[in-house]
Short mmCIF file of N, CA and C in Angstrom, two decimals:
data_model
loop_
_atom_site.label_atom_id
_atom_site.label_comp_id
_atom_site.label_asym_id
_atom_site.label_seq_id
_atom_site.Cartn_x
_atom_site.Cartn_y
_atom_site.Cartn_z
N SER A 18 106.78 79.88 88.48
CA SER A 18 107.76 80.83 87.97
C SER A 18 107.81 80.72 86.45
N PHE A 19 108.06 81.83 85.81
CA PHE A 19 108.22 81.82 84.36
C PHE A 19 109.69 81.69 83.97
N GLU A 20 110.54 81.30 84.90
CA GLU A 20 111.92 80.99 84.54
C GLU A 20 111.89 79.81 83.58
N THR A 21 112.69 79.86 82.54
CA THR A 21 112.78 78.71 81.64
C THR A 21 114.03 77.90 81.93
N GLU A 22 114.97 78.50 82.66
CA GLU A 22 116.17 77.80 83.11
C GLU A 22 116.41 78.16 84.57
N VAL A 23 116.91 77.21 85.33
CA VAL A 23 117.21 77.47 86.74
C VAL A 23 118.33 78.51 86.81
N PRO A 24 118.11 79.61 87.55
CA PRO A 24 119.17 80.61 87.66
C PRO A 24 120.38 80.05 88.42
N THR A 25 121.55 80.50 88.03
CA THR A 25 122.77 80.08 88.73
C THR A 25 122.82 80.75 90.10
N GLU A 26 123.67 80.22 90.95
CA GLU A 26 123.86 80.82 92.27
C GLU A 26 124.32 82.26 92.13
N MET A 27 125.22 82.52 91.17
CA MET A 27 125.72 83.87 90.96
C MET A 27 124.59 84.81 90.50
N GLU A 28 123.71 84.31 89.65
CA GLU A 28 122.59 85.13 89.19
C GLU A 28 121.64 85.44 90.34
N MET A 29 121.39 84.46 91.20
CA MET A 29 120.52 84.71 92.36
C MET A 29 121.17 85.73 93.30
N GLU A 30 122.46 85.64 93.51
CA GLU A 30 123.16 86.62 94.35
C GLU A 30 123.02 88.02 93.76
N ARG A 31 123.13 88.13 92.43
CA ARG A 31 122.99 89.42 91.76
C ARG A 31 121.57 89.97 91.95
N ARG A 32 120.57 89.11 91.78
CA ARG A 32 119.17 89.55 91.94
C ARG A 32 118.90 90.02 93.37
N ILE A 33 119.38 89.25 94.34
CA ILE A 33 119.15 89.61 95.74
C ILE A 33 119.84 90.94 96.06
N SER A 34 121.08 91.10 95.66
CA SER A 34 121.81 92.35 95.92
C SER A 34 121.13 93.53 95.26
N SER A 35 120.71 93.35 94.03
CA SER A 35 120.03 94.42 93.30
C SER A 35 118.73 94.82 93.99
N THR A 36 117.97 93.85 94.44
CA THR A 36 116.71 94.13 95.14
C THR A 36 116.97 94.83 96.47
N LEU A 37 117.93 94.31 97.24
CA LEU A 37 118.19 94.85 98.57
C LEU A 37 118.72 96.28 98.56
N ALA A 38 119.12 96.77 97.41
CA ALA A 38 119.52 98.18 97.33
C ALA A 38 118.33 99.09 97.61
N PHE A 39 117.11 98.62 97.34
CA PHE A 39 115.92 99.46 97.49
C PHE A 39 114.79 98.81 98.28
N LEU A 40 114.68 97.50 98.22
CA LEU A 40 113.49 96.81 98.73
C LEU A 40 113.87 95.55 99.51
N PRO A 41 112.95 95.06 100.36
CA PRO A 41 113.23 93.86 101.15
C PRO A 41 113.25 92.57 100.33
N TRP A 42 114.09 91.65 100.74
CA TRP A 42 114.13 90.27 100.25
C TRP A 42 114.32 89.41 101.50
N LEU A 43 113.33 88.62 101.84
CA LEU A 43 113.36 87.82 103.06
C LEU A 43 113.52 86.34 102.74
N VAL A 44 114.25 85.64 103.59
CA VAL A 44 114.48 84.20 103.42
C VAL A 44 114.10 83.49 104.71
N CYS A 45 113.45 82.35 104.57
CA CYS A 45 113.11 81.50 105.71
C CYS A 45 113.93 80.22 105.58
N VAL A 46 114.65 79.88 106.64
CA VAL A 46 115.51 78.70 106.63
C VAL A 46 114.94 77.67 107.60
N ASP A 47 114.92 76.42 107.16
CA ASP A 47 114.46 75.29 107.98
C ASP A 47 115.68 74.41 108.21
N GLY A 48 116.29 74.55 109.38
CA GLY A 48 117.54 73.84 109.63
C GLY A 48 118.62 74.45 108.75
N GLU A 49 119.19 73.65 107.86
CA GLU A 49 120.22 74.15 106.96
C GLU A 49 119.69 74.36 105.54
N ARG A 50 118.41 74.13 105.33
CA ARG A 50 117.82 74.26 103.99
C ARG A 50 116.90 75.47 103.92
N MET A 51 116.88 76.08 102.75
CA MET A 51 115.97 77.19 102.53
C MET A 51 114.55 76.65 102.40
N ALA A 52 113.63 77.19 103.19
CA ALA A 52 112.23 76.79 103.11
C ALA A 52 111.48 77.66 102.11
N GLY A 53 111.91 78.91 101.97
CA GLY A 53 111.26 79.81 101.02
C GLY A 53 111.83 81.20 101.10
N TYR A 54 111.38 82.04 100.18
CA TYR A 54 111.77 83.44 100.20
C TYR A 54 110.66 84.29 99.60
N ALA A 55 110.66 85.56 99.98
CA ALA A 55 109.69 86.52 99.47
C ALA A 55 110.42 87.84 99.27
N TYR A 56 110.02 88.57 98.25
CA TYR A 56 110.66 89.85 97.98
C TYR A 56 109.70 90.79 97.26
N ALA A 57 110.08 92.05 97.24
CA ALA A 57 109.33 93.07 96.51
C ALA A 57 110.21 93.60 95.39
N SER A 58 109.57 94.07 94.34
CA SER A 58 110.28 94.72 93.23
C SER A 58 109.45 95.90 92.76
N LYS A 59 110.09 96.81 92.05
CA LYS A 59 109.37 97.97 91.53
C LYS A 59 108.21 97.48 90.66
N HIS A 60 107.07 98.16 90.79
CA HIS A 60 105.93 97.80 89.94
C HIS A 60 106.19 98.21 88.50
N ARG A 61 106.65 99.40 88.29
CA ARG A 61 107.02 99.91 86.97
C ARG A 61 108.12 100.94 87.17
N GLU A 62 108.78 101.33 86.09
CA GLU A 62 109.90 102.26 86.18
C GLU A 62 109.48 103.73 86.30
N ARG A 63 108.35 104.11 85.74
CA ARG A 63 107.95 105.52 85.75
C ARG A 63 107.72 106.02 87.18
N ALA A 64 108.05 107.29 87.41
CA ALA A 64 108.03 107.88 88.75
C ALA A 64 106.66 107.80 89.42
N ALA A 65 105.59 107.91 88.68
CA ALA A 65 104.25 107.90 89.28
C ALA A 65 103.91 106.57 89.94
N TYR A 66 104.63 105.50 89.58
CA TYR A 66 104.38 104.18 90.15
C TYR A 66 105.20 103.90 91.41
N ARG A 67 106.01 104.85 91.86
CA ARG A 67 107.01 104.55 92.90
C ARG A 67 106.45 104.14 94.25
N TRP A 68 105.15 104.29 94.47
CA TRP A 68 104.57 103.86 95.75
C TRP A 68 103.93 102.48 95.67
N CYS A 69 104.08 101.82 94.53
CA CYS A 69 103.51 100.49 94.33
C CYS A 69 104.63 99.49 94.05
N VAL A 70 104.48 98.28 94.55
CA VAL A 70 105.47 97.24 94.33
C VAL A 70 104.79 95.97 93.83
N ASP A 71 105.58 95.12 93.21
CA ASP A 71 105.16 93.75 92.91
C ASP A 71 105.80 92.88 93.98
N VAL A 72 105.10 91.84 94.39
CA VAL A 72 105.65 90.93 95.40
C VAL A 72 105.60 89.50 94.88
N SER A 73 106.55 88.72 95.34
CA SER A 73 106.62 87.30 94.97
C SER A 73 107.01 86.49 96.19
N VAL A 74 106.49 85.28 96.25
CA VAL A 74 106.86 84.35 97.31
C VAL A 74 107.10 82.99 96.65
N TYR A 75 108.16 82.32 97.06
CA TYR A 75 108.49 80.98 96.56
C TYR A 75 108.76 80.09 97.75
N ILE A 76 108.11 78.93 97.75
CA ILE A 76 108.23 77.99 98.87
C ILE A 76 108.71 76.64 98.34
N ARG A 77 109.72 76.07 99.01
CA ARG A 77 110.21 74.74 98.64
C ARG A 77 109.04 73.75 98.71
N ASP A 78 108.98 72.84 97.76
CA ASP A 78 107.86 71.89 97.66
C ASP A 78 107.54 71.22 98.99
N THR A 79 108.56 70.78 99.71
CA THR A 79 108.33 70.05 100.96
C THR A 79 107.86 70.95 102.11
N CYS A 80 107.87 72.27 101.89
CA CYS A 80 107.46 73.21 102.94
C CYS A 80 106.12 73.88 102.64
N ARG A 81 105.50 73.49 101.53
CA ARG A 81 104.21 74.10 101.18
C ARG A 81 103.16 73.73 102.21
N ARG A 82 102.24 74.66 102.42
CA ARG A 82 101.12 74.50 103.35
C ARG A 82 101.61 74.36 104.81
N SER A 83 102.79 74.91 105.07
CA SER A 83 103.34 74.85 106.43
C SER A 83 103.29 76.21 107.12
N GLY A 84 102.82 77.24 106.42
CA GLY A 84 102.77 78.58 106.99
C GLY A 84 103.95 79.45 106.62
N VAL A 85 104.92 78.89 105.90
CA VAL A 85 106.11 79.65 105.52
C VAL A 85 105.74 80.84 104.63
N GLY A 86 104.90 80.61 103.63
CA GLY A 86 104.50 81.69 102.73
C GLY A 86 103.79 82.81 103.46
N ARG A 87 102.85 82.45 104.32
CA ARG A 87 102.11 83.45 105.11
C ARG A 87 103.06 84.22 106.02
N ALA A 88 104.00 83.53 106.65
CA ALA A 88 104.96 84.18 107.55
C ALA A 88 105.85 85.16 106.79
N LEU A 89 106.40 84.71 105.66
CA LEU A 89 107.25 85.59 104.86
C LEU A 89 106.49 86.82 104.39
N TYR A 90 105.30 86.60 103.85
CA TYR A 90 104.50 87.72 103.36
C TYR A 90 104.10 88.67 104.50
N THR A 91 103.76 88.14 105.67
CA THR A 91 103.37 88.98 106.80
C THR A 91 104.49 89.95 107.15
N SER A 92 105.71 89.46 107.24
CA SER A 92 106.84 90.34 107.54
C SER A 92 107.12 91.28 106.38
N LEU A 93 107.06 90.77 105.16
CA LEU A 93 107.33 91.61 103.99
C LEU A 93 106.36 92.78 103.92
N PHE A 94 105.07 92.52 104.10
CA PHE A 94 104.07 93.60 104.01
C PHE A 94 104.27 94.62 105.12
N ALA A 95 104.62 94.16 106.31
CA ALA A 95 104.88 95.09 107.41
C ALA A 95 106.07 96.00 107.08
N LEU A 96 107.11 95.43 106.49
CA LEU A 96 108.27 96.23 106.10
C LEU A 96 107.92 97.22 105.00
N LEU A 97 107.14 96.78 104.02
CA LEU A 97 106.74 97.68 102.93
C LEU A 97 105.88 98.83 103.45
N ARG A 98 105.03 98.56 104.43
CA ARG A 98 104.24 99.65 105.04
C ARG A 98 105.17 100.64 105.74
N LEU A 99 106.15 100.12 106.47
CA LEU A 99 107.13 101.00 107.13
C LEU A 99 107.87 101.87 106.12
N GLN A 100 108.15 101.31 104.96
CA GLN A 100 108.85 102.06 103.93
C GLN A 100 107.98 103.13 103.29
N GLY A 101 106.67 103.02 103.43
CA GLY A 101 105.78 104.02 102.86
C GLY A 101 105.11 103.60 101.56
N PHE A 102 105.20 102.33 101.20
CA PHE A 102 104.54 101.87 99.98
C PHE A 102 103.03 101.77 100.21
N CYS A 103 102.27 102.01 99.15
CA CYS A 103 100.81 102.09 99.26
C CYS A 103 100.07 100.86 98.77
N ALA A 104 100.66 100.10 97.85
CA ALA A 104 99.97 98.92 97.31
C ALA A 104 100.98 97.89 96.84
N ALA A 105 100.61 96.62 97.02
CA ALA A 105 101.42 95.50 96.53
C ALA A 105 100.60 94.74 95.49
N HIS A 106 101.26 94.33 94.43
CA HIS A 106 100.62 93.55 93.36
C HIS A 106 101.31 92.19 93.27
N ALA A 107 100.51 91.17 93.02
CA ALA A 107 101.05 89.81 92.87
C ALA A 107 100.49 89.20 91.59
N GLY A 108 101.38 88.66 90.77
CA GLY A 108 100.99 87.93 89.58
C GLY A 108 101.03 86.44 89.87
N VAL A 109 99.95 85.73 89.49
CA VAL A 109 99.84 84.30 89.75
C VAL A 109 99.54 83.58 88.44
N THR A 110 100.41 82.63 88.07
CA THR A 110 100.13 81.82 86.89
C THR A 110 98.89 80.98 87.17
N LEU A 111 97.95 81.02 86.25
CA LEU A 111 96.67 80.33 86.44
C LEU A 111 96.60 79.05 85.61
N PRO A 112 95.92 78.03 86.15
CA PRO A 112 95.27 77.98 87.47
C PRO A 112 96.29 77.65 88.56
N ASN A 113 96.02 78.14 89.76
CA ASN A 113 96.86 77.85 90.92
C ASN A 113 96.04 78.16 92.18
N GLU A 114 95.17 77.22 92.54
CA GLU A 114 94.26 77.43 93.67
C GLU A 114 94.99 77.74 94.97
N ALA A 115 96.12 77.08 95.21
CA ALA A 115 96.84 77.29 96.48
C ALA A 115 97.36 78.73 96.57
N SER A 116 97.97 79.22 95.49
CA SER A 116 98.51 80.58 95.51
C SER A 116 97.40 81.62 95.58
N VAL A 117 96.34 81.41 94.81
CA VAL A 117 95.20 82.33 94.86
C VAL A 117 94.62 82.34 96.28
N GLY A 118 94.48 81.17 96.89
CA GLY A 118 93.95 81.08 98.25
C GLY A 118 94.82 81.82 99.25
N LEU A 119 96.15 81.64 99.15
CA LEU A 119 97.06 82.34 100.06
C LEU A 119 96.90 83.85 99.90
N HIS A 120 96.98 84.32 98.66
CA HIS A 120 96.91 85.76 98.44
C HIS A 120 95.58 86.35 98.91
N GLU A 121 94.49 85.69 98.60
CA GLU A 121 93.18 86.23 99.01
C GLU A 121 93.00 86.15 100.52
N SER A 122 93.56 85.13 101.17
CA SER A 122 93.45 85.04 102.63
C SER A 122 94.23 86.15 103.32
N LEU A 123 95.20 86.73 102.62
CA LEU A 123 96.00 87.83 103.17
C LEU A 123 95.44 89.20 102.80
N GLY A 124 94.30 89.22 102.11
CA GLY A 124 93.67 90.50 101.80
C GLY A 124 93.80 90.97 100.37
N PHE A 125 94.49 90.22 99.53
CA PHE A 125 94.59 90.60 98.11
C PHE A 125 93.23 90.43 97.45
N ARG A 126 92.95 91.30 96.49
CA ARG A 126 91.73 91.20 95.68
C ARG A 126 92.12 91.13 94.21
N PRO A 127 91.40 90.31 93.43
CA PRO A 127 91.74 90.19 92.01
C PRO A 127 91.46 91.49 91.26
N ILE A 128 92.38 91.85 90.36
CA ILE A 128 92.20 93.08 89.59
C ILE A 128 92.25 92.85 88.08
N GLY A 129 92.59 91.65 87.65
CA GLY A 129 92.59 91.39 86.21
C GLY A 129 93.41 90.17 85.83
N VAL A 130 93.30 89.81 84.57
CA VAL A 130 94.02 88.65 84.03
C VAL A 130 94.69 89.05 82.72
N TYR A 131 95.95 88.68 82.59
CA TYR A 131 96.64 88.78 81.29
C TYR A 131 96.48 87.41 80.64
N PRO A 132 95.62 87.30 79.63
CA PRO A 132 95.41 85.98 79.01
C PRO A 132 96.58 85.57 78.13
N ARG A 133 96.96 84.30 78.25
CA ARG A 133 97.98 83.69 77.40
C ARG A 133 99.21 84.60 77.24
N VAL A 134 99.75 85.05 78.35
CA VAL A 134 100.85 86.02 78.33
C VAL A 134 102.23 85.37 78.41
N GLY A 135 102.32 84.13 78.92
CA GLY A 135 103.61 83.47 79.06
C GLY A 135 103.60 82.10 78.42
N PHE A 136 104.66 81.80 77.66
CA PHE A 136 104.76 80.50 77.01
C PHE A 136 105.85 79.69 77.70
N LYS A 137 105.45 78.55 78.27
CA LYS A 137 106.39 77.69 78.98
C LYS A 137 105.86 76.27 78.94
N ASP A 138 106.77 75.32 78.89
CA ASP A 138 106.41 73.90 78.89
C ASP A 138 105.45 73.55 77.75
N GLY A 139 105.66 74.19 76.60
CA GLY A 139 104.90 73.86 75.40
C GLY A 139 103.50 74.43 75.32
N ARG A 140 103.16 75.35 76.22
CA ARG A 140 101.82 75.94 76.13
C ARG A 140 101.80 77.36 76.71
N TRP A 141 100.72 78.07 76.36
CA TRP A 141 100.50 79.43 76.85
C TRP A 141 99.82 79.39 78.21
N HIS A 142 100.17 80.37 79.05
CA HIS A 142 99.62 80.47 80.40
C HIS A 142 99.04 81.86 80.64
N ASP A 143 97.91 81.89 81.36
CA ASP A 143 97.33 83.15 81.82
C ASP A 143 98.02 83.54 83.13
N VAL A 144 98.07 84.84 83.39
CA VAL A 144 98.55 85.34 84.68
C VAL A 144 97.48 86.25 85.25
N GLY A 145 97.00 85.89 86.45
CA GLY A 145 96.05 86.73 87.16
C GLY A 145 96.81 87.71 88.03
N TRP A 146 96.22 88.89 88.22
CA TRP A 146 96.85 89.92 89.06
C TRP A 146 95.96 90.25 90.23
N TRP A 147 96.58 90.32 91.40
CA TRP A 147 95.90 90.64 92.65
C TRP A 147 96.57 91.86 93.26
N GLN A 148 95.79 92.65 93.99
CA GLN A 148 96.31 93.86 94.64
C GLN A 148 95.97 93.85 96.13
N LEU A 149 96.95 94.27 96.93
CA LEU A 149 96.77 94.43 98.37
C LEU A 149 97.05 95.88 98.74
N PRO A 150 96.05 96.62 99.25
CA PRO A 150 96.34 97.97 99.74
C PRO A 150 97.23 97.87 100.98
N LEU A 151 98.26 98.69 101.03
CA LEU A 151 99.17 98.70 102.18
C LEU A 151 98.94 99.92 103.07
N ARG A 152 98.52 101.02 102.48
CA ARG A 152 98.27 102.27 103.22
C ARG A 152 97.16 103.04 102.52
N ASP A 153 96.71 104.06 103.18
CA ASP A 153 95.68 104.93 102.62
C ASP A 153 96.21 105.63 101.36
N ARG A 154 95.37 105.68 100.34
CA ARG A 154 95.76 106.35 99.10
C ARG A 154 94.82 107.50 98.76
N SER A 155 94.29 108.16 99.78
CA SER A 155 93.35 109.25 99.51
C SER A 155 94.05 110.58 99.25
N GLY A 156 95.29 110.72 99.64
CA GLY A 156 96.01 111.98 99.45
C GLY A 156 97.37 111.75 98.83
N GLU A 157 98.15 112.81 98.82
CA GLU A 157 99.49 112.71 98.25
C GLU A 157 100.39 111.90 99.18
N PRO A 158 101.06 110.88 98.66
CA PRO A 158 101.92 110.05 99.52
C PRO A 158 103.23 110.76 99.85
N GLY A 159 103.79 110.37 100.97
CA GLY A 159 105.10 110.90 101.35
C GLY A 159 106.20 110.10 100.65
N PRO A 160 107.44 110.45 100.93
CA PRO A 160 108.55 109.71 100.31
C PRO A 160 108.65 108.30 100.88
N THR A 161 109.20 107.39 100.09
CA THR A 161 109.44 106.04 100.59
C THR A 161 110.81 105.99 101.26
N LEU A 162 110.91 105.12 102.22
CA LEU A 162 112.13 104.99 103.02
C LEU A 162 113.11 104.06 102.31
N PRO A 163 114.36 104.48 102.13
CA PRO A 163 115.34 103.57 101.53
C PRO A 163 115.69 102.42 102.49
N MET A 164 116.22 101.34 101.94
CA MET A 164 116.52 100.15 102.75
C MET A 164 117.44 100.43 103.93
N GLU A 165 118.49 101.24 103.73
CA GLU A 165 119.41 101.48 104.84
C GLU A 165 118.70 102.17 106.00
N ALA A 166 117.74 103.03 105.71
CA ALA A 166 116.96 103.68 106.77
C ALA A 166 115.94 102.70 107.36
N LEU A 167 115.38 101.85 106.52
CA LEU A 167 114.40 100.87 106.99
C LEU A 167 115.02 99.93 108.02
N ARG A 168 116.25 99.49 107.78
CA ARG A 168 116.91 98.56 108.70
C ARG A 168 117.09 99.15 110.09
N ARG A 169 117.14 100.49 110.17
CA ARG A 169 117.31 101.17 111.47
C ARG A 169 115.99 101.71 112.02
N ALA A 170 114.92 101.55 111.28
CA ALA A 170 113.63 102.17 111.65
C ALA A 170 112.98 101.46 112.82
N ALA A 171 112.29 102.26 113.63
CA ALA A 171 111.44 101.68 114.67
C ALA A 171 110.37 100.88 113.94
N GLY A 172 110.18 99.67 114.34
CA GLY A 172 109.20 98.82 113.68
C GLY A 172 109.83 97.68 112.89
N TRP A 173 111.13 97.77 112.59
CA TRP A 173 111.81 96.69 111.85
C TRP A 173 111.69 95.37 112.62
N ASP A 174 112.09 95.38 113.88
CA ASP A 174 112.07 94.15 114.68
C ASP A 174 110.65 93.58 114.79
N GLU A 175 109.68 94.46 114.98
CA GLU A 175 108.28 94.02 115.09
C GLU A 175 107.79 93.41 113.78
N ALA A 176 108.20 93.99 112.65
CA ALA A 176 107.79 93.46 111.34
C ALA A 176 108.32 92.04 111.14
N ILE A 177 109.57 91.83 111.47
CA ILE A 177 110.16 90.50 111.34
C ILE A 177 109.50 89.53 112.33
N ALA A 178 109.29 89.99 113.56
CA ALA A 178 108.68 89.15 114.60
C ALA A 178 107.26 88.73 114.23
N ALA A 179 106.53 89.58 113.52
CA ALA A 179 105.14 89.25 113.14
C ALA A 179 105.10 87.99 112.28
N GLY A 180 106.05 87.86 111.36
CA GLY A 180 106.12 86.65 110.54
C GLY A 180 106.64 85.46 111.32
N LEU A 181 107.68 85.68 112.12
CA LEU A 181 108.25 84.58 112.90
C LEU A 181 107.22 83.97 113.85
N LYS A 182 106.36 84.81 114.40
CA LYS A 182 105.32 84.34 115.32
C LYS A 182 104.41 83.31 114.64
N LEU A 183 104.17 83.48 113.35
CA LEU A 183 103.31 82.55 112.62
C LEU A 183 103.98 81.20 112.41
N LEU A 184 105.30 81.17 112.45
CA LEU A 184 106.03 79.90 112.27
C LEU A 184 106.10 79.09 113.55
N SER A 185 105.96 79.74 114.67
CA SER A 185 106.13 79.03 115.94
C SER A 185 104.83 78.46 116.48
N ARG A 186 103.80 78.47 115.66
CA ARG A 186 102.51 77.92 116.11
C ARG A 186 102.51 76.42 116.08
#
């Protein structure tokens, strides 16, 4: 993460509420502790970008390599497809073999690198960008489904179950 300070609980609540107005934010809980979360955000503000999203996944250190990231992303991508989004983009601070491996194993392909774009911990960091096609982009896309409609859509339960199934292995 390029956070330079840990966000407060109130700030995280604000971010989650703001995201959930338009896009999914999923949380995986292990007992009483959060194991990880994944969410989508607008790729850019201009109208022509409205069918593309950026995605992020964060996994608690003790839950890494347990399938939580894959499970969260599996459900998130299924929900984004239901909403009508066409592509997901993920930025990865480099080097990060584990994150690159996860993204590429899920079908993401590298599309470029922003060299020395973020300064943290006393040094500059590169960010690589990966893209995952979610739907066909050969014609004009239809409208995207708002969150309130997505929650009632046929396919919601299946999208969530697809990720949960990966956790019960």
